[in-house]
mmCIF file of C-alpha atoms in Angstrom:
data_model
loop_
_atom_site.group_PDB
_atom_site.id
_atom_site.type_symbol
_atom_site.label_atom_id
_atom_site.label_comp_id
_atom_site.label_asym_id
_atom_site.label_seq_id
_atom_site.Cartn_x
_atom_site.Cartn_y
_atom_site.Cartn_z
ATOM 1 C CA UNK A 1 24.116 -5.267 5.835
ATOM 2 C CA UNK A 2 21.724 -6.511 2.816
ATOM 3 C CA UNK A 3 18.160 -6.356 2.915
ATOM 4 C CA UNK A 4 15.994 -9.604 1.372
ATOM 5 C CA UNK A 5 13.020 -9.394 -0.229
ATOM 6 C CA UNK A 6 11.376 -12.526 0.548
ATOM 7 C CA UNK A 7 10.077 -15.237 -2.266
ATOM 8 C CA UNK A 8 6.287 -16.233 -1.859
ATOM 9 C CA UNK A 9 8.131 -20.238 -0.978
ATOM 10 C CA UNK A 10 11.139 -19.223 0.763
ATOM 11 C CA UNK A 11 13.128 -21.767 2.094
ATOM 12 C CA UNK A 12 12.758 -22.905 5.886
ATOM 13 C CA UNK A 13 15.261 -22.224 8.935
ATOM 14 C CA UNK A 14 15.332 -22.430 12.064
ATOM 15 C CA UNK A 15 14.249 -19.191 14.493
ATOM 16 C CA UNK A 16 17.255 -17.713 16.237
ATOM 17 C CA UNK A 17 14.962 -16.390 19.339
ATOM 18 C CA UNK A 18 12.507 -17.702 21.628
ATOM 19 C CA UNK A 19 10.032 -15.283 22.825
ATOM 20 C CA UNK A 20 8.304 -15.617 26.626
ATOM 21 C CA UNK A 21 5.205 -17.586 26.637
ATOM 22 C CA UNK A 22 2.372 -16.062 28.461
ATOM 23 C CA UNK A 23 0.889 -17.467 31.668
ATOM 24 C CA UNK A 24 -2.382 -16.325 31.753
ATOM 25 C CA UNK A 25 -2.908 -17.987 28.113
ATOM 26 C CA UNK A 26 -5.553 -21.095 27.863
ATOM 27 C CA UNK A 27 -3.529 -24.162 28.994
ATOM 28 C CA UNK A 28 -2.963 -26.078 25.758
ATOM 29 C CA UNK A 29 -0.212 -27.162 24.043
ATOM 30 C CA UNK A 30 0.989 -23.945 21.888
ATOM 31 C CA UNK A 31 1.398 -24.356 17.892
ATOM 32 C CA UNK A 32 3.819 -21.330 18.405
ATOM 33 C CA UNK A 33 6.430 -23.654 20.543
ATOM 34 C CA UNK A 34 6.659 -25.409 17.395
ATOM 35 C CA UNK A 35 6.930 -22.126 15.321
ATOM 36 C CA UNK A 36 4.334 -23.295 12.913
ATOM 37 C CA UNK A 37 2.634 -20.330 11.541
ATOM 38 C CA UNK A 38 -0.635 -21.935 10.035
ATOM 39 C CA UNK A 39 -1.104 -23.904 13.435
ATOM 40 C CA UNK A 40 -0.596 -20.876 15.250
ATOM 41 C CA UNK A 41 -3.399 -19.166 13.280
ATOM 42 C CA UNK A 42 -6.085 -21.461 13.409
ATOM 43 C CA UNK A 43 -5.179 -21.678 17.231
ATOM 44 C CA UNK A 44 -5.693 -18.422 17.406
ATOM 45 C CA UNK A 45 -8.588 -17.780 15.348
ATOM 46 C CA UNK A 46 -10.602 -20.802 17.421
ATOM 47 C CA UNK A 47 -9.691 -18.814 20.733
ATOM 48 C CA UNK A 48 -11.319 -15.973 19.179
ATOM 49 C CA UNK A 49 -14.153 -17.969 17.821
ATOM 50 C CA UNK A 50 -14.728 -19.171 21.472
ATOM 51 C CA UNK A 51 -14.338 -15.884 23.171
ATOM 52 C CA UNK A 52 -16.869 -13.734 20.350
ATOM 53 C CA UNK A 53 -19.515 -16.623 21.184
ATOM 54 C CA UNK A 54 -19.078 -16.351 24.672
ATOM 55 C CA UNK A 55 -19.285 -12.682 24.572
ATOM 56 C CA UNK A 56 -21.545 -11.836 21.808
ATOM 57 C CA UNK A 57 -23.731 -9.760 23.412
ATOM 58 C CA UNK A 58 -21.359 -7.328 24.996
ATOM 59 C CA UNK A 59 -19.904 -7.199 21.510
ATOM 60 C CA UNK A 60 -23.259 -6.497 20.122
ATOM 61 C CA UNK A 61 -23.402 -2.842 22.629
ATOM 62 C CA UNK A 62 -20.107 -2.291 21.603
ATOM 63 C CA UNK A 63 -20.045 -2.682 17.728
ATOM 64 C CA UNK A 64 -21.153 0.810 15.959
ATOM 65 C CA UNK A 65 -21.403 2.760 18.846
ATOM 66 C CA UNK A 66 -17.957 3.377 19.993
ATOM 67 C CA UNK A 67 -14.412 4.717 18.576
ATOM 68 C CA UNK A 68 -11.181 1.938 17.405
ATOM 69 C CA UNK A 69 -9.496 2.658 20.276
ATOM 70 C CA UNK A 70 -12.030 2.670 22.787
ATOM 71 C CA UNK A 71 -13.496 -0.441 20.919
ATOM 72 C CA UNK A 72 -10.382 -2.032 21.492
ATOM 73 C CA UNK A 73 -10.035 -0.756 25.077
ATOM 74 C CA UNK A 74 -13.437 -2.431 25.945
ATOM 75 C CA UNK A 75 -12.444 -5.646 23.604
ATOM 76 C CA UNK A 76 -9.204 -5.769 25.999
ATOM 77 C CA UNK A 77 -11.865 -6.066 29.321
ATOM 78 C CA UNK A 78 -13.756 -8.691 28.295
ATOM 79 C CA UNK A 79 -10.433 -10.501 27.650
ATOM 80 C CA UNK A 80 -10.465 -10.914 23.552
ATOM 81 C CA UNK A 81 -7.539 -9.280 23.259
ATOM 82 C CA UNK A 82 -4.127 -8.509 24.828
ATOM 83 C CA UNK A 83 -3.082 -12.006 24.882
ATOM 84 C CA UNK A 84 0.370 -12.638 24.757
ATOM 85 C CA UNK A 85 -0.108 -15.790 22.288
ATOM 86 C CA UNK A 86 -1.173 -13.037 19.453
ATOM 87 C CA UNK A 87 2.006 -11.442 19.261
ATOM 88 C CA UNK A 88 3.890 -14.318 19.679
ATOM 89 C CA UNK A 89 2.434 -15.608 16.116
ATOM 90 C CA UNK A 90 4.499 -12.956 14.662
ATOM 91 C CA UNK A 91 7.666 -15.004 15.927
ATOM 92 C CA UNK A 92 6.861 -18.274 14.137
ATOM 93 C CA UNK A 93 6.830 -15.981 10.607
ATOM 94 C CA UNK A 94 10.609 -17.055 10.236
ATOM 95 C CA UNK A 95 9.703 -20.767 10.119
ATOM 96 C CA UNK A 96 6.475 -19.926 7.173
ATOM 97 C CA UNK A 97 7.268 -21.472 3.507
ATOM 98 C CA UNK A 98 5.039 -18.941 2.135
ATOM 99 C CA UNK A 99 4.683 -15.138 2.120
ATOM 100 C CA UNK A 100 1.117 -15.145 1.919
ATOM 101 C CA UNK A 101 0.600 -16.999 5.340
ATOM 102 C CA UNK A 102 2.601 -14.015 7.271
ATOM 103 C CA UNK A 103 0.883 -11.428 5.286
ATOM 104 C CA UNK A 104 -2.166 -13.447 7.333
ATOM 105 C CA UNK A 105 -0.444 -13.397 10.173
ATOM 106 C CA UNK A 106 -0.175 -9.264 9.851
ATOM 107 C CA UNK A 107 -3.507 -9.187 8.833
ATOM 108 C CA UNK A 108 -5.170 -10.971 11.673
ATOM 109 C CA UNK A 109 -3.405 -8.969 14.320
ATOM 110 C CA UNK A 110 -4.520 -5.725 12.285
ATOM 111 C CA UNK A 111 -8.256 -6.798 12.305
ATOM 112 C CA UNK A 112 -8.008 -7.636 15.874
ATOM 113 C CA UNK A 113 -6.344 -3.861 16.705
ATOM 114 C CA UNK A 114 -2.992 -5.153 17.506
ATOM 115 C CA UNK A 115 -1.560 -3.210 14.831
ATOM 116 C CA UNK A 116 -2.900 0.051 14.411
ATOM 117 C CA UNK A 117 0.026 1.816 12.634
ATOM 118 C CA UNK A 118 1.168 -1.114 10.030
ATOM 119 C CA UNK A 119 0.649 0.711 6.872
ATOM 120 C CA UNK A 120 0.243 3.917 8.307
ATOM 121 C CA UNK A 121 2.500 5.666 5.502
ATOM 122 C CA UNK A 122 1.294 3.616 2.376
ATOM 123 C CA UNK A 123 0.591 6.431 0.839
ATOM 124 C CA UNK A 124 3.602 8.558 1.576
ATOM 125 C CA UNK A 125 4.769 7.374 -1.810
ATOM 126 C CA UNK A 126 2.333 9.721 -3.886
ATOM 127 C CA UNK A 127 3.966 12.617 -1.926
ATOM 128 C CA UNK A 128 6.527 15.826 -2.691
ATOM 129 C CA UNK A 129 8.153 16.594 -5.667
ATOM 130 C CA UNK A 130 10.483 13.640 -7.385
ATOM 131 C CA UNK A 131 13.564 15.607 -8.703
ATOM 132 C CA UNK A 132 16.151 15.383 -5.674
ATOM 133 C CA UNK A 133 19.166 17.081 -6.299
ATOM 134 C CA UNK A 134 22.346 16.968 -4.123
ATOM 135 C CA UNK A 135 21.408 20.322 -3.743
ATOM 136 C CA UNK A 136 17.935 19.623 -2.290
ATOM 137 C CA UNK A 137 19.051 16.376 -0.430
ATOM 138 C CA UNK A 138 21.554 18.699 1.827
ATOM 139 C CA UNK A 139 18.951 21.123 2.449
ATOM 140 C CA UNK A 140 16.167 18.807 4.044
ATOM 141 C CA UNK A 141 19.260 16.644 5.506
ATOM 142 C CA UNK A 142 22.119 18.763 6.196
ATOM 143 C CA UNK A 143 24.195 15.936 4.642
ATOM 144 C CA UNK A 144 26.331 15.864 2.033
ATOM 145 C CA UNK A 145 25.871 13.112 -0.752
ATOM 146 C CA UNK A 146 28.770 11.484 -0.193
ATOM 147 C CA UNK A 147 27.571 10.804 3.593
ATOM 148 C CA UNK A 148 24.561 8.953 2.446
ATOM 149 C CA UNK A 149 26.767 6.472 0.060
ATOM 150 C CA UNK A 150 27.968 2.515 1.704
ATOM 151 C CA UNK A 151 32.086 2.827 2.189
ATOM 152 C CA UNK A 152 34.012 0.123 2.077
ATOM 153 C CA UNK A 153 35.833 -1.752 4.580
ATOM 154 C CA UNK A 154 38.240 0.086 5.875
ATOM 155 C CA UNK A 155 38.173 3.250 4.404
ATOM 156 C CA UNK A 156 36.192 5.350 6.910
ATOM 157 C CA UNK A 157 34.019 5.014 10.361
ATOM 158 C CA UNK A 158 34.469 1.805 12.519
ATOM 159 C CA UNK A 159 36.557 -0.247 10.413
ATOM 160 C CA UNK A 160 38.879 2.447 9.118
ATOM 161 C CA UNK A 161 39.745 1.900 12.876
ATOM 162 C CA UNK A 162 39.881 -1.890 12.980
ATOM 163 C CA UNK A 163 42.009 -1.720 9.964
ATOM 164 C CA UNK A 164 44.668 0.914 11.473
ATOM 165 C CA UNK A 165 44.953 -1.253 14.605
ATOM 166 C CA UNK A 166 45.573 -4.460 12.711
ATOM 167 C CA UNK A 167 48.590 -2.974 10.482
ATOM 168 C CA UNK A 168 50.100 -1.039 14.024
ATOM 169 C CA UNK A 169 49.845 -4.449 15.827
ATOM 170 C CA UNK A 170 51.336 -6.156 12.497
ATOM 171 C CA UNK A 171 54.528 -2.937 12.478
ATOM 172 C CA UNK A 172 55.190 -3.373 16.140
ATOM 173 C CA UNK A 173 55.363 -7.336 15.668
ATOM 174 C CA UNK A 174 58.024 -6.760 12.918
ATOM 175 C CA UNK A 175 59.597 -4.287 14.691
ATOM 176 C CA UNK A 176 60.452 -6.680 17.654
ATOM 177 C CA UNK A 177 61.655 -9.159 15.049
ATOM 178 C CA UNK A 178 58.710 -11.432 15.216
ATOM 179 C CA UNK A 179 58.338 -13.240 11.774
ATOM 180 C CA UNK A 180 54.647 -13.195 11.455
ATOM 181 C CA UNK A 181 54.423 -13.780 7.773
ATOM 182 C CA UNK A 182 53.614 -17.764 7.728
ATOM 183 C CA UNK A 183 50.430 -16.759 10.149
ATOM 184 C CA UNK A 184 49.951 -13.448 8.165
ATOM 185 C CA UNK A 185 49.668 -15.666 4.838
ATOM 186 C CA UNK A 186 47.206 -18.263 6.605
ATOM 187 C CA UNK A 187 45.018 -15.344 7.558
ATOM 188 C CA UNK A 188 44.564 -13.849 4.125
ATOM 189 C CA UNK A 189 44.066 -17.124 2.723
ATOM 190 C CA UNK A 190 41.588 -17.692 5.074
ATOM 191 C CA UNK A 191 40.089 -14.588 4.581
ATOM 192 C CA UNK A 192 40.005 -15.074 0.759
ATOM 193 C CA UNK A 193 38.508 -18.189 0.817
ATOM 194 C CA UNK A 194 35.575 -16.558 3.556
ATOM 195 C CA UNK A 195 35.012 -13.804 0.468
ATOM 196 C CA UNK A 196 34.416 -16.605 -2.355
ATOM 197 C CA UNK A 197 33.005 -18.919 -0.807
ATOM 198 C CA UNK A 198 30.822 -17.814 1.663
ATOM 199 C CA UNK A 199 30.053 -14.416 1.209
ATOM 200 C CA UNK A 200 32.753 -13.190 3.635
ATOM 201 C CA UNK A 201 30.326 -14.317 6.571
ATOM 202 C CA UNK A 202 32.825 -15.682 9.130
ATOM 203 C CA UNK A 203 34.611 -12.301 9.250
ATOM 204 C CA UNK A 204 30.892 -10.437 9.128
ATOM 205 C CA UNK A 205 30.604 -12.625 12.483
ATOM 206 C CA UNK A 206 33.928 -11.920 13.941
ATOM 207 C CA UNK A 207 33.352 -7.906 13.387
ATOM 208 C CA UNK A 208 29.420 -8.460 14.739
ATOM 209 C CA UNK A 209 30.818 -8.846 18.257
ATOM 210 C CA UNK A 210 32.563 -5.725 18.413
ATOM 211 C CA UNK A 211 29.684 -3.388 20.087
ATOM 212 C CA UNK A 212 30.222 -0.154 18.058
ATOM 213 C CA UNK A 213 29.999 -2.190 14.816
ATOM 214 C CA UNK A 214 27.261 -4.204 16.412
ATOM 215 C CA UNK A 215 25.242 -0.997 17.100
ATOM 216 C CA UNK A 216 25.613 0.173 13.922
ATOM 217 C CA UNK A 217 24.077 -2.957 12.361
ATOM 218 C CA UNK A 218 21.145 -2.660 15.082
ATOM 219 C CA UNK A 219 20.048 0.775 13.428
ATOM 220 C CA UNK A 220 20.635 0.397 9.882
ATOM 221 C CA UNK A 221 18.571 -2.634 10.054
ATOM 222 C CA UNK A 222 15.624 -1.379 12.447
ATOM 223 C CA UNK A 223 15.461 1.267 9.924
ATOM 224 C CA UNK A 224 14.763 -0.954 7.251
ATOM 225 C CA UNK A 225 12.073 -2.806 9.617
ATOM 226 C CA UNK A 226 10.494 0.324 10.900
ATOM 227 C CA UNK A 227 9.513 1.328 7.019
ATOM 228 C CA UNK A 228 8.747 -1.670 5.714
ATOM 229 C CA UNK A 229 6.241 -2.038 8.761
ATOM 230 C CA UNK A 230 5.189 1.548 8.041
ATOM 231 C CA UNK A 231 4.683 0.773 4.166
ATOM 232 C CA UNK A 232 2.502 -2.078 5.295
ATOM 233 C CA UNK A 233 5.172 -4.287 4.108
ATOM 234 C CA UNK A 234 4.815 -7.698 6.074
ATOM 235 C CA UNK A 235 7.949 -8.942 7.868
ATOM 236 C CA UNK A 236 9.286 -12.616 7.882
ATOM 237 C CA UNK A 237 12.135 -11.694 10.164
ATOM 238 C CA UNK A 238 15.077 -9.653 11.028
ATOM 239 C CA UNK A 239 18.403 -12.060 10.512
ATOM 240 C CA UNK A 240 21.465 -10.315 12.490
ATOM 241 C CA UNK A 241 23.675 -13.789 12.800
ATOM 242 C CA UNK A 242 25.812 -13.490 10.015
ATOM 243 C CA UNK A 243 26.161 -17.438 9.168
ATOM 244 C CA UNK A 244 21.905 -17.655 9.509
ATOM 245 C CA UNK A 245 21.941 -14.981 6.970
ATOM 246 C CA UNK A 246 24.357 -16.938 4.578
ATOM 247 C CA UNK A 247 22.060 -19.849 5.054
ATOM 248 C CA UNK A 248 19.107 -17.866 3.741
ATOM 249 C CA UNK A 249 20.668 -16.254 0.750
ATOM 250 C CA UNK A 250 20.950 -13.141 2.525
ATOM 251 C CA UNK A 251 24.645 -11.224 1.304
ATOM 252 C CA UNK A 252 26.102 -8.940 4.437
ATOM 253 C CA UNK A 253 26.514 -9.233 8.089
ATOM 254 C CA UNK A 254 22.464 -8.999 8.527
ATOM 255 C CA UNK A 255 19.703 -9.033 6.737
ATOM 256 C CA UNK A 256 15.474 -7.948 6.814
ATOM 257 C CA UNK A 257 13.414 -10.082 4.752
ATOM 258 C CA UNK A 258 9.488 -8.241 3.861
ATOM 259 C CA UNK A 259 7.399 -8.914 1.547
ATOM 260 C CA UNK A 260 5.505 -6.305 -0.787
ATOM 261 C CA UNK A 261 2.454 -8.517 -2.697
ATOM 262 C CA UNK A 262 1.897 -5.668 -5.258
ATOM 263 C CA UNK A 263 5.715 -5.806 -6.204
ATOM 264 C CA UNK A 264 5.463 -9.349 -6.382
ATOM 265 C CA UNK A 265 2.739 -9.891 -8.425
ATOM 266 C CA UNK A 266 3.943 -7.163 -10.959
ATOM 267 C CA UNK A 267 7.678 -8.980 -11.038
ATOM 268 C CA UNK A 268 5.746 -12.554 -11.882
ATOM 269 C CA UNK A 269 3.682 -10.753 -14.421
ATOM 270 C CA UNK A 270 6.883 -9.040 -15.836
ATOM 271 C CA UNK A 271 5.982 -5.725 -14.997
ATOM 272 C CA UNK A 272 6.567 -3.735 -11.962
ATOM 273 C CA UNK A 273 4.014 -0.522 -11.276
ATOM 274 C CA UNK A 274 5.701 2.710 -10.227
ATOM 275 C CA UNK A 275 4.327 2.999 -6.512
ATOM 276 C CA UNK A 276 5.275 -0.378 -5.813
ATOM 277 C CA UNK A 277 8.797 0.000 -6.625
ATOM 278 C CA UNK A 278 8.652 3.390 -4.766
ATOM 279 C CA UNK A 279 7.722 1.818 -1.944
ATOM 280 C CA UNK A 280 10.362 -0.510 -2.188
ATOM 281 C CA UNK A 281 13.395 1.717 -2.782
ATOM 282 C CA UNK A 282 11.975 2.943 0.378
ATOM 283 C CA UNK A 283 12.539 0.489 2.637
ATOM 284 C CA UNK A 284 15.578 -0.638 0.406
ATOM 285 C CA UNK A 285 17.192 2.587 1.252
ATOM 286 C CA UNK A 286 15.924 2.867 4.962
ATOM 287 C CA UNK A 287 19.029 1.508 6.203
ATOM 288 C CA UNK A 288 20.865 3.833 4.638
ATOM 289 C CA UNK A 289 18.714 6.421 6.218
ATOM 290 C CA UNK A 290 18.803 5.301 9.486
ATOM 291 C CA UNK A 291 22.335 5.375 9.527
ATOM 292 C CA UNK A 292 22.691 8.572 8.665
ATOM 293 C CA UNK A 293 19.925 10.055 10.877
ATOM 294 C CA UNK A 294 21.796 8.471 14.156
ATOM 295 C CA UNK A 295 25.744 8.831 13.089
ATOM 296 C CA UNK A 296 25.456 11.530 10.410
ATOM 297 C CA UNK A 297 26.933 8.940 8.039
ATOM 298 C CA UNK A 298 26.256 5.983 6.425
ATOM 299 C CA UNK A 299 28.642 2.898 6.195
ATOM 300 C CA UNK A 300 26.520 -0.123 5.582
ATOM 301 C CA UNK A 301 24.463 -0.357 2.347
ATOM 302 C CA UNK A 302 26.511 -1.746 -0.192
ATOM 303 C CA UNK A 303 24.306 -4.708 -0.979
ATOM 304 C CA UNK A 304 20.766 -2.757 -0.599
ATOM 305 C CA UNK A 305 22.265 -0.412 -3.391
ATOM 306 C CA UNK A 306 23.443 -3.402 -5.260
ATOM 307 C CA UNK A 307 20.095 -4.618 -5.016
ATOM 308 C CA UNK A 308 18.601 -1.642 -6.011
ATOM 309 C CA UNK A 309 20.293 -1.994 -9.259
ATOM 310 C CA UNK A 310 19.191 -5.787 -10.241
ATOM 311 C CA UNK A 311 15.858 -4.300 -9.818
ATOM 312 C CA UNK A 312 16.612 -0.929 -11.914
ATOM 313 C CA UNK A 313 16.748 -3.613 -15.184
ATOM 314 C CA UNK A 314 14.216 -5.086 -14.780
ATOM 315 C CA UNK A 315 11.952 -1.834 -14.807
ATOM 316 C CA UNK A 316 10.391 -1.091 -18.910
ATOM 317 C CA UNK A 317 12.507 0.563 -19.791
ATOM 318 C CA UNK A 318 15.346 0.280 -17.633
ATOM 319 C CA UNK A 319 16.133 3.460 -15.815
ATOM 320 C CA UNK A 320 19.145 5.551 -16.697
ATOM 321 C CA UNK A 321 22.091 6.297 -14.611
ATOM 322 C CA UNK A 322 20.793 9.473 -14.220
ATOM 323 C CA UNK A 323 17.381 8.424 -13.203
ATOM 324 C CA UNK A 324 18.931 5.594 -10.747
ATOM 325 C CA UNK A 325 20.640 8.237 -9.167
ATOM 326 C CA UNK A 326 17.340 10.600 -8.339
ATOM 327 C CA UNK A 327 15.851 7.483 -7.395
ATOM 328 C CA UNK A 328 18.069 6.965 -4.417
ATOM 329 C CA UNK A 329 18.351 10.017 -3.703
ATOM 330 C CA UNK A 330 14.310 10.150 -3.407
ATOM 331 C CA UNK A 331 14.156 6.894 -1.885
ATOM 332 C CA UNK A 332 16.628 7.888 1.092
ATOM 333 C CA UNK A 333 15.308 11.271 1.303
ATOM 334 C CA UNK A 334 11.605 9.727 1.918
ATOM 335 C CA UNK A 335 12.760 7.443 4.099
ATOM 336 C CA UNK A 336 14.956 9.772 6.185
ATOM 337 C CA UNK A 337 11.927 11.926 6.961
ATOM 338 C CA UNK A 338 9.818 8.578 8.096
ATOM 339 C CA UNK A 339 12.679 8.004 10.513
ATOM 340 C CA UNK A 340 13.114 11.527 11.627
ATOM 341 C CA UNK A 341 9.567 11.738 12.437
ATOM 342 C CA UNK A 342 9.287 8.382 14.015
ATOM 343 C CA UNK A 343 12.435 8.716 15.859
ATOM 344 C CA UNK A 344 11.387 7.800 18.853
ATOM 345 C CA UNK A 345 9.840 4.134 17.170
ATOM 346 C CA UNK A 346 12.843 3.640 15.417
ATOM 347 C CA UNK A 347 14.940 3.810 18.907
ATOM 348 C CA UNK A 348 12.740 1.332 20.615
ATOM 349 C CA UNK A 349 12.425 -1.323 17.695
ATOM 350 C CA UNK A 350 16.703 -0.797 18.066
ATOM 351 C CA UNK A 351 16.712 -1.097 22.083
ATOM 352 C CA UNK A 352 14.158 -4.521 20.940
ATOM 353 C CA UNK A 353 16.740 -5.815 18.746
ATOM 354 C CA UNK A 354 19.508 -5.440 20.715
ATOM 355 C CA UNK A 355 17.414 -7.288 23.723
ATOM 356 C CA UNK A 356 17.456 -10.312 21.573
ATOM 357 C CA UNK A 357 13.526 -10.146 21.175
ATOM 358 C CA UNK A 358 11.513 -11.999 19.067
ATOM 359 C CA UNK A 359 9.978 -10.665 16.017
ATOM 360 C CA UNK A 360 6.444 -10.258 17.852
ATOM 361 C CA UNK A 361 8.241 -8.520 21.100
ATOM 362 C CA UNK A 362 9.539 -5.997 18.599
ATOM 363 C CA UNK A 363 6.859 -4.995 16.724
ATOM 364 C CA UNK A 364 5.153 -4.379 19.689
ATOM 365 C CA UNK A 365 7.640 -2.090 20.941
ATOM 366 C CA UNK A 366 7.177 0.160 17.860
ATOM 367 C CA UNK A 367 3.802 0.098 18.578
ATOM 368 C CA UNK A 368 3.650 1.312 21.885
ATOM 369 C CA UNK A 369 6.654 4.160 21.353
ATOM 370 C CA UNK A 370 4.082 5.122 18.817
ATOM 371 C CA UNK A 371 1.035 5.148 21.123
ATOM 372 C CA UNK A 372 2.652 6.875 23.646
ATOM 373 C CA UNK A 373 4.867 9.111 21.544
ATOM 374 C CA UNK A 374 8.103 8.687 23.366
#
């Protein structure tokens, strides 16, 4: 499960979900059937054009006189917002070939009160002390270290379980005298061949079908989207086929590609500014987290932490082991407590996922867990 953080010109792929169009929408053809995000705004932006003209003088009582939400409530009668078409621009951010255009995209929903919590933590990052022992990380978790560190395959959890099966079916197949070894050698050949040359993302897709490993993958990488959305981190898309995320240059089974423009701009300039990279390691680590918040464990991982370490050198100067290690345990301790506390978000952007919905239809399910608090 590998987290991606986006490049400003990332390469183009197709979407791997089509959201519902809306009926009640003005009858012409969509830019977002064609998932092109700069149609899709200026679409947008001339329905809203057309509406504040045709409305300006309700808007006019309404400006400076009333509250966000009950702004927005009124905004929502005289039909400016609450169209389905707005979210549905979040579902064309897949298809964008630059970062900036979906950080518009997250920007013009935000102005128009669509998303009231995006960047509600920002500043979460300036907060509690930064030394995290293990000592301190079991006390506000009730989790050992070693629980909050990627295992590999077949050592513990699901796959520990996959494995066992696979050598009892291979022992009772001997056992009743079945020579399995020319199919035995095909299959590790194969499987060798998966791990060099692509990633290992054929048997990533095989092992994505099986529901409890398919669950797992669900959380750990809602828990990545839930931060980064938190953070005010905008989101190109959540990638959970395994062969779509080999085609983006995403390593693991799935992948959550954000952008952060501070962090950017610092890496271009050769620099990178402490908060940014805080908020990062947040959302690097939030899968992590969110593993360990739903199955008191964490398997997946092994790439965000891999990641976390290409970024570790670049820092001036690089970070010690020692400092690494208080990093991640800060980062996952942060972004454990965002989770815990927006449980009930994190559990609906999951149910979202697992629906198949679009990037749009998700984000609005975190929003309205968080509205109503359930």
């Amino acid at each position: 499960m590998a987290l991606n953080l986006a490049p400003s010109n990332p390469t183009i792929f197709p979407p791997f979900a089509h959201p519902k169009r809306s009926s009640h929408c003005v009858q012409t053809p969509p830019p977002m059937k064609r998932k092109d995000l700069v149609g899709a705004l200026r679409f947008l932006k001339s329905i809203e054009t057309v509406s504040r003209d045709n409305n300006k003088d309700q808007i006019e009582r309404i400006n400076g006189s009333a509250s966000a939400e009950s702004t927005r409530s009124l905004l929502g009668e005289l039909g400016l917002v609450g169209y389905e078409r707005d979210w549905e621009v979040l579902d064309t951010c897949l298809n964008a070939d630059d970062m900036k255009l979906v950080a518009s995209a997250y920007g013009f929903l935000k102005d128009r009160g669509f998303l009231p919590n995006f960047g509600k933590c920002r500043n979460i990052v300036l907060e509690g002390p930064r030394s995290i022992t293990p000592t301190i990380l079991k006390s506000s978790t009730g989790l050992e270290v070693s629980k909050l560190s990627p295992k590999k395959w077949g050592v513990s959890g699901s796959s520990q379980a996959v494995l066992v099966a696979f050598l009892g079916g291979v022992s009772f197949l001997i056992s009743e005298g079945i020579d399995i070894r020319p199919n035995l050698a095909v299959i590790l050949v194969l499987a060798f061949m998966d791990s060099i040359f692509l990633g290992g993302s054929c048997l990533a897709q095989i092992s994505s079908y099986w529901p409890p490993n398919r669950r797992r993958i669900l959380v750990h990488e809602a828990g990545h989207l839930l931060t980064a959305y938190l953070m005010g981190c905008p989101i190109r898309g959540v990638i959970l086929d395994p062969i779509v995320a080999m085609q983006m240059g995403i390593q693991g089974q799935a992948g959550t590609q954000f952008w952060d423009e501070k962090m950017a701009n610092d890496l271009a300039e050769g620099r990178l500014d402490g908060t940014a990279f805080d908020r990062y390691c947040m959302v690097l680590f939030a899968g992590i987290a969110a593993e360990a918040l739903i199955y008191g464990e964490a398997e997946g991982g092994e790439n965000d932490e891999n990641l976390f370490r290409s970024i570790c050198v670049l820092l001036q100067p690089p970070l010690s082991v020692a400092e690494m290690s208080n990093q991640a345990r800060w980062s996952v301790l942060q972004s454990y407590n965002l989770l815990k506390w927006h449980r009930h978000a994190h559990r609906a952007a999951v149910k979202a996922l697992e629906n198949g919905s679009g990037l749009g239809t998700v984000i609005r399910s975190i929003e309205e867990a968080m509205s109503s608090n359930r």
